[in-house]
Every structure is written in structure tokens, then in C-alpha cells.
Amino acid sequence: MGLAGLRAAPREEFDGPVVCISTSAGFMDRGAGRRPREAPVAEWEAARAWLLAAGLQE
């Protein structure tokens, strides 16, 4: 639900990076865990580029 809330919030409320914590076990996504994942990115600019490449909009 955290991501849905983030997407519904007006963009004017954010003045920098936002972290959305996922507490789901992934049971609703039957494909979870089947696809290889990349290691987490520690630098904001690299994370931002990765998110934009994944289709998230600013």
C-alpha cells in the first residue's frame, strides 16, 4: 500500500528523494523470486537513473 500512497500523493509535497518501504512477502506476485535481481544501489543519482529506466516518472 505504501507505493500506491506515494503514487497518489501530489508531487509538490516532495522536495527530495523519497523512500518507500515494502513490507510485503511477495505472495501476491507469483513471479516474485523467479527473476534475478541486481544489488541495491547506494548513490541517489544511480538509483534515480535505475528508477527512470524502469519506467517511473519524475
mmCIF file of C-alpha atoms in Angstrom:
data_model
loop_
_atom_site.group_PDB
_atom_site.id
_atom_site.type_symbol
_atom_site.label_atom_id
_atom_site.label_comp_id
_atom_site.label_asym_id
_atom_site.label_seq_id
_atom_site.Cartn_x
_atom_site.Cartn_y
_atom_site.Cartn_z
ATOM 1 C CA MET A 1 0.000 0.000 0.000
ATOM 2 C CA GLY A 2 2.962 2.339 0.526
ATOM 3 C CA LEU A 3 3.711 2.589 -3.187
ATOM 4 C CA ALA A 4 0.049 3.253 -4.008
ATOM 5 C CA GLY A 5 0.020 6.073 -1.458
ATOM 6 C CA LEU A 6 3.214 7.528 -2.874
ATOM 7 C CA ARG A 7 1.810 7.486 -6.399
ATOM 8 C CA ALA A 8 -1.401 9.189 -5.212
ATOM 9 C CA ALA A 9 0.383 11.978 -3.302
ATOM 10 C CA PRO A 10 0.821 15.354 -5.032
ATOM 11 C CA ARG A 11 4.383 15.855 -6.326
ATOM 12 C CA GLU A 12 4.555 19.289 -4.683
ATOM 13 C CA GLU A 13 4.809 17.597 -1.277
ATOM 14 C CA PHE A 14 8.275 16.181 -2.031
ATOM 15 C CA ASP A 15 11.431 18.257 -2.155
ATOM 16 C CA GLY A 16 13.936 15.402 -2.423
ATOM 17 C CA PRO A 17 14.318 11.625 -2.594
ATOM 18 C CA VAL A 18 11.519 9.551 -1.067
ATOM 19 C CA VAL A 19 11.956 6.057 0.362
ATOM 20 C CA CYS A 20 9.017 3.688 0.197
ATOM 21 C CA ILE A 21 9.417 0.661 2.465
ATOM 22 C CA SER A 22 7.840 -2.544 1.203
ATOM 23 C CA THR A 23 6.707 -4.922 3.915
ATOM 24 C CA SER A 24 5.053 -7.427 1.615
ATOM 25 C CA ALA A 25 6.267 -11.007 1.418
ATOM 26 C CA GLY A 26 5.529 -11.012 -2.315
ATOM 27 C CA PHE A 27 2.820 -13.662 -2.137
ATOM 28 C CA MET A 28 0.534 -11.611 -4.389
ATOM 29 C CA ASP A 29 3.217 -11.596 -7.108
ATOM 30 C CA ARG A 30 3.533 -15.195 -8.227
ATOM 31 C CA GLY A 31 6.659 -14.290 -10.200
ATOM 32 C CA ALA A 32 8.457 -12.876 -7.154
ATOM 33 C CA GLY A 33 11.806 -14.516 -6.625
ATOM 34 C CA ARG A 34 11.921 -16.126 -10.046
ATOM 35 C CA ARG A 35 13.731 -13.293 -11.778
ATOM 36 C CA PRO A 36 17.332 -12.396 -10.882
ATOM 37 C CA ARG A 37 17.706 -9.070 -9.090
ATOM 38 C CA GLU A 38 20.525 -6.551 -9.146
ATOM 39 C CA ALA A 39 22.250 -5.468 -5.956
ATOM 40 C CA PRO A 40 20.769 -2.339 -4.307
ATOM 41 C CA VAL A 41 22.242 0.991 -5.407
ATOM 42 C CA ALA A 42 23.715 3.189 -2.655
ATOM 43 C CA GLU A 43 24.093 6.521 -4.511
ATOM 44 C CA TRP A 44 20.986 8.606 -5.222
ATOM 45 C CA GLU A 45 21.875 9.563 -8.810
ATOM 46 C CA ALA A 46 22.481 5.912 -9.739
ATOM 47 C CA ALA A 47 19.231 4.881 -8.018
ATOM 48 C CA ARG A 48 17.354 7.695 -9.803
ATOM 49 C CA ALA A 49 18.717 6.605 -13.193
ATOM 50 C CA TRP A 50 17.729 2.992 -12.458
ATOM 51 C CA LEU A 51 14.189 4.018 -11.451
ATOM 52 C CA LEU A 52 13.736 6.197 -14.540
ATOM 53 C CA ALA A 53 14.976 3.344 -16.737
ATOM 54 C CA ALA A 54 12.437 1.064 -15.042
ATOM 55 C CA GLY A 55 9.640 3.401 -16.129
ATOM 56 C CA LEU A 56 8.963 5.503 -13.023
ATOM 57 C CA GLN A 57 8.274 9.136 -13.805
ATOM 58 C CA GLU A 58 9.572 12.200 -12.021
#
